[in-house]
mmCIF file with all atom_site columns, C-alpha atoms in Angstrom:
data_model
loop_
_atom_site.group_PDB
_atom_site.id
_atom_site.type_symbol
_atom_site.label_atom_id
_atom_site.label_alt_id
_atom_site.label_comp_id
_atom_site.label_asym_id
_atom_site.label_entity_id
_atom_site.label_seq_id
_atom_site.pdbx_PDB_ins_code
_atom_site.Cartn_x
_atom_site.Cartn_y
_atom_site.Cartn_z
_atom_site.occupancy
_atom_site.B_iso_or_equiv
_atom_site.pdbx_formal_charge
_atom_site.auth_seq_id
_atom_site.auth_comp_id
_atom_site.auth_asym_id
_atom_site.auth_atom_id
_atom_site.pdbx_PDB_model_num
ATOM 1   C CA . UNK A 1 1   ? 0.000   0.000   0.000  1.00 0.00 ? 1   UNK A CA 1
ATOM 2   C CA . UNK A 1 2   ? 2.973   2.422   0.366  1.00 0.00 ? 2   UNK A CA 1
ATOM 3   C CA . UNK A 1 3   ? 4.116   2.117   -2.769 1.00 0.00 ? 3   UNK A CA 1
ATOM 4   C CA . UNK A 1 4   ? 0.477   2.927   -4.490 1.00 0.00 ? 4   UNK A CA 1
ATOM 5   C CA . UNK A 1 5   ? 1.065   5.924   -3.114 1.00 0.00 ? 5   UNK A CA 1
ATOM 6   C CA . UNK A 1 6   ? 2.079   8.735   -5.235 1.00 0.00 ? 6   UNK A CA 1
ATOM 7   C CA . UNK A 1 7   ? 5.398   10.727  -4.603 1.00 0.00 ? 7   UNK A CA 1
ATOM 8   C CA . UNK A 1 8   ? 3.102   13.868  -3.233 1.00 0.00 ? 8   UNK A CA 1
ATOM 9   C CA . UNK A 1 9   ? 1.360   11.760  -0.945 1.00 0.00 ? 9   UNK A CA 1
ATOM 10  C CA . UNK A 1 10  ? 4.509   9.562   -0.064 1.00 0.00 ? 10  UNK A CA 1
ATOM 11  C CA . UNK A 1 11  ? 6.145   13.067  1.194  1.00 0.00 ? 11  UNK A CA 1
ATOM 12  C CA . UNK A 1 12  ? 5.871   12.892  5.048  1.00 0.00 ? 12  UNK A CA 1
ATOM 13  C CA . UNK A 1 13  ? 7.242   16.481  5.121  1.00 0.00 ? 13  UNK A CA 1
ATOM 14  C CA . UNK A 1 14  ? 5.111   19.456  5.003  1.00 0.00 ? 14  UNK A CA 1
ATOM 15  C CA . UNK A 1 15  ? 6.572   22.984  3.433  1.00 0.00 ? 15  UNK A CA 1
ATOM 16  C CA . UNK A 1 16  ? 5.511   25.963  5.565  1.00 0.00 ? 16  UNK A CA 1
ATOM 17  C CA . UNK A 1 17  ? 4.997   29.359  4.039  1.00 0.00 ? 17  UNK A CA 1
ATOM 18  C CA . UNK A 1 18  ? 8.039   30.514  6.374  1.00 0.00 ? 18  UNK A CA 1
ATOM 19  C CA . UNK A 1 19  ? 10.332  27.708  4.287  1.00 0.00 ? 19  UNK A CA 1
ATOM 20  C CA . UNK A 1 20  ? 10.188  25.708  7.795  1.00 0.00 ? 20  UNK A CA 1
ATOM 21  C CA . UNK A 1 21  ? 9.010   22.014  7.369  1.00 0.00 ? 21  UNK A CA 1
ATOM 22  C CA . UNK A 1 22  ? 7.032   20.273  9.572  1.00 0.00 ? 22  UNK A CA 1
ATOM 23  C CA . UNK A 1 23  ? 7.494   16.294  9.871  1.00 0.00 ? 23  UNK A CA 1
ATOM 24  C CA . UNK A 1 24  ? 3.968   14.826  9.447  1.00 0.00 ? 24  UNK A CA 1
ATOM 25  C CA . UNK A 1 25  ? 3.226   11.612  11.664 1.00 0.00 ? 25  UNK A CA 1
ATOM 26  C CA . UNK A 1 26  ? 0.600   9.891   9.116  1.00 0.00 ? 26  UNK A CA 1
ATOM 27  C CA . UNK A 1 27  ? -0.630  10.289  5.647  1.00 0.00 ? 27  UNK A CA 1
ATOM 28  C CA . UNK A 1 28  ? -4.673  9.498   4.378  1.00 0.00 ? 28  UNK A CA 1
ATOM 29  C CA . UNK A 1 29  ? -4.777  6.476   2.040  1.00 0.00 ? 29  UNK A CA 1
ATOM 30  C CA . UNK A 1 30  ? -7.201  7.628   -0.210 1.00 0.00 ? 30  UNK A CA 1
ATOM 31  C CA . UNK A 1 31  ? -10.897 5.358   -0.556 1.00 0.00 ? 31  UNK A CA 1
ATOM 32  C CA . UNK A 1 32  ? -10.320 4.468   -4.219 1.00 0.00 ? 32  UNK A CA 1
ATOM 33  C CA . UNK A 1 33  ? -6.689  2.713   -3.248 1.00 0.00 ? 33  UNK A CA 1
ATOM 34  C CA . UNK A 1 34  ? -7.354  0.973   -0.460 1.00 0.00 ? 34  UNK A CA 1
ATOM 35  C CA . UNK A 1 35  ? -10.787 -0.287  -1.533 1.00 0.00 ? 35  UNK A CA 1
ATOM 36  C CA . UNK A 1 36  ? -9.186  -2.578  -4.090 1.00 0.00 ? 36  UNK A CA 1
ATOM 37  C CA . UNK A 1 37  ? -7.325  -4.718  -2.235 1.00 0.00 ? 37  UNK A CA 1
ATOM 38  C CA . UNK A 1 38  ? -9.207  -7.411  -1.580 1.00 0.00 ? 38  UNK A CA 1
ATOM 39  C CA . UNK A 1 39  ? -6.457  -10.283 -0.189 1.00 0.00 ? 39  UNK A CA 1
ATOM 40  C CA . UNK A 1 40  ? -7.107  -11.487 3.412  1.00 0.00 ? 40  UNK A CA 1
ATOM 41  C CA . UNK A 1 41  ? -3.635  -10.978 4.239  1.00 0.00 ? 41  UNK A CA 1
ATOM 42  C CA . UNK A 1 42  ? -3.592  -8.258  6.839  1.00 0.00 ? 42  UNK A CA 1
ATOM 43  C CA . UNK A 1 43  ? -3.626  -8.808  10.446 1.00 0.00 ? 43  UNK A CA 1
ATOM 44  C CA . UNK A 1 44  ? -5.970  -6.743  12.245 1.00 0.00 ? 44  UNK A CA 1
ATOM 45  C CA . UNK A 1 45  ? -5.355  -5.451  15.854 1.00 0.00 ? 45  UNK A CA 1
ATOM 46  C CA . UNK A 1 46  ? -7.782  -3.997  18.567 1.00 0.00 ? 46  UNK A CA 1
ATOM 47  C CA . UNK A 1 47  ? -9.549  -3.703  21.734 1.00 0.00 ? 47  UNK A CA 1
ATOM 48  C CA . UNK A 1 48  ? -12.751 -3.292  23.122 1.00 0.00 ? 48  UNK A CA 1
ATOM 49  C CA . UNK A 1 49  ? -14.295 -3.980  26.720 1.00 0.00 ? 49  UNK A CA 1
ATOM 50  C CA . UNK A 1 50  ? -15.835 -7.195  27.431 1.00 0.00 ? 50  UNK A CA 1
ATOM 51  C CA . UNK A 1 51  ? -16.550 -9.063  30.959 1.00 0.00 ? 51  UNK A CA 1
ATOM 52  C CA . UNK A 1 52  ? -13.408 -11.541 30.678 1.00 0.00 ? 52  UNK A CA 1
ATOM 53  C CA . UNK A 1 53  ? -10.540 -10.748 33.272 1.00 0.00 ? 53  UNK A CA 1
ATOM 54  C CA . UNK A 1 54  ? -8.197  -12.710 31.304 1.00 0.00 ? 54  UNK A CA 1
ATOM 55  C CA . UNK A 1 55  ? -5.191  -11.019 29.507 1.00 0.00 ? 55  UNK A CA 1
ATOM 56  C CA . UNK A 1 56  ? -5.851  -9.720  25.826 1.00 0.00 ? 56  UNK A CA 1
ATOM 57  C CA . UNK A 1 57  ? -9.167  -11.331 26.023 1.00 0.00 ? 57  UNK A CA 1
ATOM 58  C CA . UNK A 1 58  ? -10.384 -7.921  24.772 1.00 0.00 ? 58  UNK A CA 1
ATOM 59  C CA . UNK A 1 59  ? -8.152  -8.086  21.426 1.00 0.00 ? 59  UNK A CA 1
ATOM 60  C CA . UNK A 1 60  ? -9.337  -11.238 19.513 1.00 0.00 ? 60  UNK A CA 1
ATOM 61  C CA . UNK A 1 61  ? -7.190  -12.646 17.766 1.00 0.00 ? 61  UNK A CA 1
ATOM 62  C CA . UNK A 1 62  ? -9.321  -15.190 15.615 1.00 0.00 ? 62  UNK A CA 1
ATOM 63  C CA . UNK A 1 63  ? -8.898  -16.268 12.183 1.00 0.00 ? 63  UNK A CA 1
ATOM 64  C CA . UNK A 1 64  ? -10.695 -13.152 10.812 1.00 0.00 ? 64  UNK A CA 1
ATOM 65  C CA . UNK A 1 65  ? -8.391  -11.043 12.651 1.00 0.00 ? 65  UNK A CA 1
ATOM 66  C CA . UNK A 1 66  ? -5.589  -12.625 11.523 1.00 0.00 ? 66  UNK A CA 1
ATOM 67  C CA . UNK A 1 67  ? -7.056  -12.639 7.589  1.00 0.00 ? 67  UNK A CA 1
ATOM 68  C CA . UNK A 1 68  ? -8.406  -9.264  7.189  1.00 0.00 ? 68  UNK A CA 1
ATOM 69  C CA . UNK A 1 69  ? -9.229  -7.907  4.031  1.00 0.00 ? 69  UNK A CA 1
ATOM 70  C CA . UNK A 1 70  ? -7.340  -4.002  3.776  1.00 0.00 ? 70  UNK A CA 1
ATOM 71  C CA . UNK A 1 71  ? -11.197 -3.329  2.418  1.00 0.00 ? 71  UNK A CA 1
ATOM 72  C CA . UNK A 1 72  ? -12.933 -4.745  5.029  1.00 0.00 ? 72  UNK A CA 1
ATOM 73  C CA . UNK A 1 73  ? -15.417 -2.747  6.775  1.00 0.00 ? 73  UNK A CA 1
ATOM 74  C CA . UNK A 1 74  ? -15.615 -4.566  10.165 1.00 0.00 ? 74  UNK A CA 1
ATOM 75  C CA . UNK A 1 75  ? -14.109 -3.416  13.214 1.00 0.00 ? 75  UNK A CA 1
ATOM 76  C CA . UNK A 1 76  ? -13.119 -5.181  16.509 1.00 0.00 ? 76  UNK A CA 1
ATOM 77  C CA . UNK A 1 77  ? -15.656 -2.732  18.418 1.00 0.00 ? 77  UNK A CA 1
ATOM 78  C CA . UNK A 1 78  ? -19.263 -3.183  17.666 1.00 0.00 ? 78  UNK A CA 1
ATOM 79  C CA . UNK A 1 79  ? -20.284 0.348   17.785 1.00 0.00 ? 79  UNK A CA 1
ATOM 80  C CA . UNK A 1 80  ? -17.409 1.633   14.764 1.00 0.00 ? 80  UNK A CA 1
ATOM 81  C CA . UNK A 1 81  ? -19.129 2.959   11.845 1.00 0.00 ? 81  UNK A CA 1
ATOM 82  C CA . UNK A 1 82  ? -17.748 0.639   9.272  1.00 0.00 ? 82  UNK A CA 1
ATOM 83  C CA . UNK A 1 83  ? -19.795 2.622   6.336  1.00 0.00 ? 83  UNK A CA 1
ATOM 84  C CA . UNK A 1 84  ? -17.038 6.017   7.452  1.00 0.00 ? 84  UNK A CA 1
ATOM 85  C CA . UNK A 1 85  ? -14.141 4.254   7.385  1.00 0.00 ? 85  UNK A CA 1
ATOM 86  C CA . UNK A 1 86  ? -11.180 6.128   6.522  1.00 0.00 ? 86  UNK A CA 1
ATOM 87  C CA . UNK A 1 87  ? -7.453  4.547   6.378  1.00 0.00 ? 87  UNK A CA 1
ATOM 88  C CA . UNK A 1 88  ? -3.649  6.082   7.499  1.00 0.00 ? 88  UNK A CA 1
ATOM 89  C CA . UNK A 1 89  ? -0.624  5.133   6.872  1.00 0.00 ? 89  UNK A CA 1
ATOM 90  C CA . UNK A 1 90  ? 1.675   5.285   9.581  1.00 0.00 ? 90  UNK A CA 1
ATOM 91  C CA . UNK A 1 91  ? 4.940   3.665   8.257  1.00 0.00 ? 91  UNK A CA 1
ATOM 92  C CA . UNK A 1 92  ? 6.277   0.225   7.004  1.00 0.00 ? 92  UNK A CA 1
ATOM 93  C CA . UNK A 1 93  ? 8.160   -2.296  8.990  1.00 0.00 ? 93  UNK A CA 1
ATOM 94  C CA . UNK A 1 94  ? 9.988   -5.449  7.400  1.00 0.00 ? 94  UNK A CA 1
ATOM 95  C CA . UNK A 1 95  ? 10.821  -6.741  10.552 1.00 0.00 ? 95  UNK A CA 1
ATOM 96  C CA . UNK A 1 96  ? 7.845   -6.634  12.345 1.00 0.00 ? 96  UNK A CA 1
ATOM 97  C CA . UNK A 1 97  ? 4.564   -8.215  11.456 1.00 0.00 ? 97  UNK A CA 1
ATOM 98  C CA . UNK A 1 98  ? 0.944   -7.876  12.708 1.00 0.00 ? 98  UNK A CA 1
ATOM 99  C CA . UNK A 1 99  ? 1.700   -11.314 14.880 1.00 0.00 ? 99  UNK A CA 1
ATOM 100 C CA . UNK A 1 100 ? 4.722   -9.877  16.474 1.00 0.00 ? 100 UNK A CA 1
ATOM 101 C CA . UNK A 1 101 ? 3.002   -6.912  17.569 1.00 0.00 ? 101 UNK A CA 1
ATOM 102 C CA . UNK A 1 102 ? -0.072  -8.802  18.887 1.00 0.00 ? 102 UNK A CA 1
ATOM 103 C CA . UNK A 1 103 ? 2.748   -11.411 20.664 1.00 0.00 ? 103 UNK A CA 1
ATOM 104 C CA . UNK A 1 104 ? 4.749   -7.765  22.079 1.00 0.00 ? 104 UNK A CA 1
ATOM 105 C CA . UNK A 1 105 ? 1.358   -6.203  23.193 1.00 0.00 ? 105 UNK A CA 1
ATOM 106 C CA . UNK A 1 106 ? -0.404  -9.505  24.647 1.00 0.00 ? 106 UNK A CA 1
ATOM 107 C CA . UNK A 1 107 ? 2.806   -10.210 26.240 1.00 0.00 ? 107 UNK A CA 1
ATOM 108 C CA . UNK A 1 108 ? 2.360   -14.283 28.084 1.00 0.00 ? 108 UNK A CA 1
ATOM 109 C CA . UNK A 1 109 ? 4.834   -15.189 30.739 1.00 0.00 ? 109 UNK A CA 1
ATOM 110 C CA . UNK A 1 110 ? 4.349   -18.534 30.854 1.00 0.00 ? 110 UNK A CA 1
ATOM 111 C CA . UNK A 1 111 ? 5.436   -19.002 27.394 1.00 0.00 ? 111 UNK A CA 1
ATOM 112 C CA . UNK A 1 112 ? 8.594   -16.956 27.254 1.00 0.00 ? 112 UNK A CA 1
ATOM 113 C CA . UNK A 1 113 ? 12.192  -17.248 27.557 1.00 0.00 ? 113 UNK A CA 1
ATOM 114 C CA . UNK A 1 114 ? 12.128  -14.208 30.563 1.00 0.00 ? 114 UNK A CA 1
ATOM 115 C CA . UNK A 1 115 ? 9.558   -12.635 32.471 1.00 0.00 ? 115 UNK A CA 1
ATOM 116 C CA . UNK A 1 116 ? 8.166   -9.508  30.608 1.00 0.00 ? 116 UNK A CA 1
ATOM 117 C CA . UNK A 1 117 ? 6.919   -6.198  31.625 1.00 0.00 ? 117 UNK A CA 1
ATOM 118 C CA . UNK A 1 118 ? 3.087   -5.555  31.113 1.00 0.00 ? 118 UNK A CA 1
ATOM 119 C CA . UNK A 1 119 ? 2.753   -3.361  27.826 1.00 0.00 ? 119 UNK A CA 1
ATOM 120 C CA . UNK A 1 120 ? 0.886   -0.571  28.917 1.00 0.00 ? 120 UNK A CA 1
ATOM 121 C CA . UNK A 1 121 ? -2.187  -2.501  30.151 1.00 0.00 ? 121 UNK A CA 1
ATOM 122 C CA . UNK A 1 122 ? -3.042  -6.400  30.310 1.00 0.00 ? 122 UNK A CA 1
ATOM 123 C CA . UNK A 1 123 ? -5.852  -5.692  28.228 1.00 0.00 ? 123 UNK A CA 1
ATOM 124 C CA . UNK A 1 124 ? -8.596  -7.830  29.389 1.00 0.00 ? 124 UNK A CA 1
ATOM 125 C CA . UNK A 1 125 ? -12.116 -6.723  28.433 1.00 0.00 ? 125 UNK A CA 1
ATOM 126 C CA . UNK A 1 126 ? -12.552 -5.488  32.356 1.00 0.00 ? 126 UNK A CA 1
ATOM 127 C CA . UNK A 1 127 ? -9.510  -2.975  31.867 1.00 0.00 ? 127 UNK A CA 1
ATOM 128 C CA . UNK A 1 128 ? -11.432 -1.302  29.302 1.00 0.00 ? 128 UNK A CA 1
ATOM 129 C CA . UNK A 1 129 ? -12.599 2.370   30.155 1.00 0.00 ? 129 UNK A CA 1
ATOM 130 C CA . UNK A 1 130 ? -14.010 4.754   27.702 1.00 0.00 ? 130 UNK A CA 1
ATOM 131 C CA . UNK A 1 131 ? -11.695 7.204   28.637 1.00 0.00 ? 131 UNK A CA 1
ATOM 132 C CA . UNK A 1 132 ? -8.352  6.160   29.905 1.00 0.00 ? 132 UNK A CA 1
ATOM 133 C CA . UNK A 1 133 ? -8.091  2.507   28.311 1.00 0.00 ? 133 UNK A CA 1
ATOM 134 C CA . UNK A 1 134 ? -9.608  1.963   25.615 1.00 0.00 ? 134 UNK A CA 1
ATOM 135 C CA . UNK A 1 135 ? -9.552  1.693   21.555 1.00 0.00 ? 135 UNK A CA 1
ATOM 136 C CA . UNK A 1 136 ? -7.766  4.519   20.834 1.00 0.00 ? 136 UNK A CA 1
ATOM 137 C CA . UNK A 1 137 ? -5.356  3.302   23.835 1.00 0.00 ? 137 UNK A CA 1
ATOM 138 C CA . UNK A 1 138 ? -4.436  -0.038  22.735 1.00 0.00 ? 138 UNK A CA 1
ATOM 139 C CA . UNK A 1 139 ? -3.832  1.744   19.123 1.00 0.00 ? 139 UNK A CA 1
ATOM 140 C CA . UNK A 1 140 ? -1.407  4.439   20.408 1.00 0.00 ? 140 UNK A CA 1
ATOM 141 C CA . UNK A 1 141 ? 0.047   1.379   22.082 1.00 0.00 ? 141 UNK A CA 1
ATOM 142 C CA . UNK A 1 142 ? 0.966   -0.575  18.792 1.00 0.00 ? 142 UNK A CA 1
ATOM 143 C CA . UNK A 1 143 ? 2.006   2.598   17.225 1.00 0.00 ? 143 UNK A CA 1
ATOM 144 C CA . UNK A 1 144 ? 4.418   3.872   19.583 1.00 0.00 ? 144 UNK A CA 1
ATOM 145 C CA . UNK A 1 145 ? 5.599   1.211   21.790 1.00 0.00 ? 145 UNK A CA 1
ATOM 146 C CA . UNK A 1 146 ? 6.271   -1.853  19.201 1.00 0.00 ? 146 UNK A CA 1
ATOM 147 C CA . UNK A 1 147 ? 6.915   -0.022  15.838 1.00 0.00 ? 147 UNK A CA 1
ATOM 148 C CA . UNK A 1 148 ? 7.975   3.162   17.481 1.00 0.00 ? 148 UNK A CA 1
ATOM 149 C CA . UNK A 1 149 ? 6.047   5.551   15.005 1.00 0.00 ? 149 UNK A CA 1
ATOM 150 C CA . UNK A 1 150 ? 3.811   8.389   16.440 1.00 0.00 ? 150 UNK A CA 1
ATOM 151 C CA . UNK A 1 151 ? 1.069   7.543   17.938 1.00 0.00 ? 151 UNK A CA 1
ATOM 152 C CA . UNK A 1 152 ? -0.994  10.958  16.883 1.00 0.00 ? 152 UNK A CA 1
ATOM 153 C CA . UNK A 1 153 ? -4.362  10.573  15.397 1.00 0.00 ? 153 UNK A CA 1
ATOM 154 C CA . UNK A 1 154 ? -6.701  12.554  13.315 1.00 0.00 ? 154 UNK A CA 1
ATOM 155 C CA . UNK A 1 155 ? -8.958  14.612  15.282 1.00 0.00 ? 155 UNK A CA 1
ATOM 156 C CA . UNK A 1 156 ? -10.498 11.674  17.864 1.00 0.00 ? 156 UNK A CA 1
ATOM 157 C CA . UNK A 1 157 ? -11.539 14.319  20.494 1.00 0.00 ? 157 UNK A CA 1
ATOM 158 C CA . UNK A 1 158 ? -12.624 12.439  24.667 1.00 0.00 ? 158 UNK A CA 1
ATOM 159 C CA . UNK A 1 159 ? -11.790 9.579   23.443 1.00 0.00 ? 159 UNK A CA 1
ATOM 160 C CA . UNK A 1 160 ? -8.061  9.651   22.252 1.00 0.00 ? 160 UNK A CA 1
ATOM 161 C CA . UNK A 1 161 ? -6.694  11.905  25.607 1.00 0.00 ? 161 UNK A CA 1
ATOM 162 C CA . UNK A 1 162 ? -4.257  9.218   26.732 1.00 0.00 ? 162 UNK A CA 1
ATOM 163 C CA . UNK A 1 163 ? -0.639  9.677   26.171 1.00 0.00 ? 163 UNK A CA 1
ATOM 164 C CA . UNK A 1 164 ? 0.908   6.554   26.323 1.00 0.00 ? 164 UNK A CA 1
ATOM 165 C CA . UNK A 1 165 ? 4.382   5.332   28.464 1.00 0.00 ? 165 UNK A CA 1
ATOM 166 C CA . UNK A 1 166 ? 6.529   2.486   26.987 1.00 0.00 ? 166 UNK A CA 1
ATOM 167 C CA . UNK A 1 167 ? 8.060   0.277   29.694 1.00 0.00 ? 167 UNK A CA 1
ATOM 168 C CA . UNK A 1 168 ? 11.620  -0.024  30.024 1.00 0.00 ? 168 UNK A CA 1
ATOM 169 C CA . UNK A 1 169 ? 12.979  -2.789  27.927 1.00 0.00 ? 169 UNK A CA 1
ATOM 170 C CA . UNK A 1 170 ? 16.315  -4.456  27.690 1.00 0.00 ? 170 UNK A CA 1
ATOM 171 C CA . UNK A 1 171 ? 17.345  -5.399  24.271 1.00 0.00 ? 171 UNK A CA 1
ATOM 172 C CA . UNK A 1 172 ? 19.711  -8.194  23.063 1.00 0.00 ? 172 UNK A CA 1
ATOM 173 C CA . UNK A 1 173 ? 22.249  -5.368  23.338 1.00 0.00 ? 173 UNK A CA 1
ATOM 174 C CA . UNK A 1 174 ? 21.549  -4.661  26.936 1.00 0.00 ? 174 UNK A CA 1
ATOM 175 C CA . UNK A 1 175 ? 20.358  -1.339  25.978 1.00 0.00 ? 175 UNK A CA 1
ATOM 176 C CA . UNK A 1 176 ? 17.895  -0.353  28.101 1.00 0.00 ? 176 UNK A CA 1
ATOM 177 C CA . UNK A 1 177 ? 14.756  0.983   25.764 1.00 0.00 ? 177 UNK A CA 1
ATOM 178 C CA . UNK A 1 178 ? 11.202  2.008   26.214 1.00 0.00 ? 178 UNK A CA 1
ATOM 179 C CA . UNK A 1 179 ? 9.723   -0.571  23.853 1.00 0.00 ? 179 UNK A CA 1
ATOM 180 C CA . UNK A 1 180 ? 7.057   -3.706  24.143 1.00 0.00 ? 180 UNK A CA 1
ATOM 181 C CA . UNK A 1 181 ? 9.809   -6.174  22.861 1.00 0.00 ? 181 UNK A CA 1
ATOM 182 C CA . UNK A 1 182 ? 8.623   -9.292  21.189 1.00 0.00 ? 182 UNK A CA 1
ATOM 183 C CA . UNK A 1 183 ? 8.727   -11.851 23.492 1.00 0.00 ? 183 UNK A CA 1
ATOM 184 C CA . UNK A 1 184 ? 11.016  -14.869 22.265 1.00 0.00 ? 184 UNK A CA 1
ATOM 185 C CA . UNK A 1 185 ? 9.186   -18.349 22.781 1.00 0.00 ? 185 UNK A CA 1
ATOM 186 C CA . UNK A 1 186 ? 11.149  -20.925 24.971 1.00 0.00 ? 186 UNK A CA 1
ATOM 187 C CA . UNK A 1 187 ? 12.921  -24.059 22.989 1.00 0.00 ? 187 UNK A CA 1
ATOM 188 C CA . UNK A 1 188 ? 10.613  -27.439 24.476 1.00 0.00 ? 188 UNK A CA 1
ATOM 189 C CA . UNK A 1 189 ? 13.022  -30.248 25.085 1.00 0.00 ? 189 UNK A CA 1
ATOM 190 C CA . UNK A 1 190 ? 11.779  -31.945 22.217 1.00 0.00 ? 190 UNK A CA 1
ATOM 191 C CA . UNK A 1 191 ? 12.986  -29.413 20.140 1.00 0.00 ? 191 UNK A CA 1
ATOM 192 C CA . UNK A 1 192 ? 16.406  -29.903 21.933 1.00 0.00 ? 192 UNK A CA 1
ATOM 193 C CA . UNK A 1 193 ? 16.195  -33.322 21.665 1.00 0.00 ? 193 UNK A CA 1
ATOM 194 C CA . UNK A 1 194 ? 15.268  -33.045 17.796 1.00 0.00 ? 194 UNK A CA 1
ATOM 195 C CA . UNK A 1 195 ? 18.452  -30.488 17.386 1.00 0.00 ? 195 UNK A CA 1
ATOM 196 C CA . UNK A 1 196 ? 20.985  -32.591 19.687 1.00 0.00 ? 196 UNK A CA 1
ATOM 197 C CA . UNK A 1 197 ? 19.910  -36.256 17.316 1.00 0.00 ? 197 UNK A CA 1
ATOM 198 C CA . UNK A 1 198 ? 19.659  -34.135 13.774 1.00 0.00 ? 198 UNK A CA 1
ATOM 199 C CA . UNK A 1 199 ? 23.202  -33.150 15.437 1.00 0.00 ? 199 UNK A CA 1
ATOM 200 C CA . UNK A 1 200 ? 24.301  -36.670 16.333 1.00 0.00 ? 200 UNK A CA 1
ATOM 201 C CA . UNK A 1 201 ? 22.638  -38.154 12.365 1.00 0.00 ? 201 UNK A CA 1
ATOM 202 C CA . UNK A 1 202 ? 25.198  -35.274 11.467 1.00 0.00 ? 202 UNK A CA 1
ATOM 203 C CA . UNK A 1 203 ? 28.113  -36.550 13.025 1.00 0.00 ? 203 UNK A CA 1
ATOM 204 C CA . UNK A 1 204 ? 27.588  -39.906 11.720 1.00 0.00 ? 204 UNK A CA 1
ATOM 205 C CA . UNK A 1 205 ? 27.209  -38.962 8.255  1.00 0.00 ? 205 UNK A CA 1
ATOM 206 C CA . UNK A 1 206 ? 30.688  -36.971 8.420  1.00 0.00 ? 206 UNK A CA 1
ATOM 207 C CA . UNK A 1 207 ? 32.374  -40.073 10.075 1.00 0.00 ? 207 UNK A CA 1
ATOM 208 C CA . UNK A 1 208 ? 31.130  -42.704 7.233  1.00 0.00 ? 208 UNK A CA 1
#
């Protein structure tokens, strides 16, 4: 979608009448582009309130989440106007996918290598509130603390008040860095055990 862009619209700078520039932190994707594409191979991410305590129970993550349609006109919350859609483009990423962000933002203890700060919120449906922890939250959230991009948005009013603080991360670098990392899965001892006789078959292989 980037590249349908054209080189006006591609420009995140903005020319003053001074001959200052402003940066600008997202650009509209006009209807008529993103209205064509039609492959289910987006991953959609979002939050709304529910009654389950559980973490990220509030963000589904189902198989229509995880093929969305760019042209698609549903939303995660019931009460989004689908028909008034209107899409922004943020920045690209080629290391990052929609699944890494949903594994950095619904971060799971139990199934990673170290224990991991909470990323802003848990999520569940019962942290939801209209005001401090909500949609526009868990956006600002994805934007700024797991792609680092802006997380300003168009005009949202009440709703979009929040500002956001990263916790303090330490990368494979030690550098200390206020980022939702993406959590690294543990290796099962089957995988070891897979790796050590693959390993072993190796060895034998060489030797004959």
């Amino acid at each position: 979608m980037a590249k349908t862009l054209s080189s006006a619209q591609n420009n995140n700078n903005q020319d003053n009448n001074d001959g200052t520039t402003n940066k600008v932190s997202f650009l509209q994707v006009p209807e008529d582009q993103w209205i064509q594409q039609t492959n289910s191979k987006c991953v959609q991410l979002g939050y709304g309130g529910a009654t389950c305590p559980s973490t990220c129970c509030g963000s589904p993550h189902g198989t229509d989440n995880t093929n969305y349609a760019l042209n698609s006109r549903q939303a995660v919350i019931g009460n989004a106007m689908g028909d008034a859609k209107q899409l922004y483009l943020y920045g690209v990423s080629d290391s990052i996918s929609g699944m890494d962000a949903y594994r950095a933002v619904c971060v799971d203890n139990k199934t990673t290598t170290a224990a991991m700060p909470t990323c802003v919120s848990h999520w569940a449906g019962t942290d939801y509130n209209p005001l401090t922890n909500n949609c526009n939250t868990f956006t600002s959230t994805i934007l700024k603390c797991v792609y680092g991009l802006s997380d300003d948005k168009p005009n949202l009013g009440i709703s979009d008040m929040v500002t956001v603080a990263c916790p303090m991360e330490k990368r494979d670098d030690g550098m200390d860095v206020p980022q939702c990392l993406i959590p690294v899965p543990p290796t099962s001892l089957s995988d070891e055990a897979a790796a050590a006789a693959a390993a072993d078959q190796l060895d034998m292989e060489q030797v004959e």
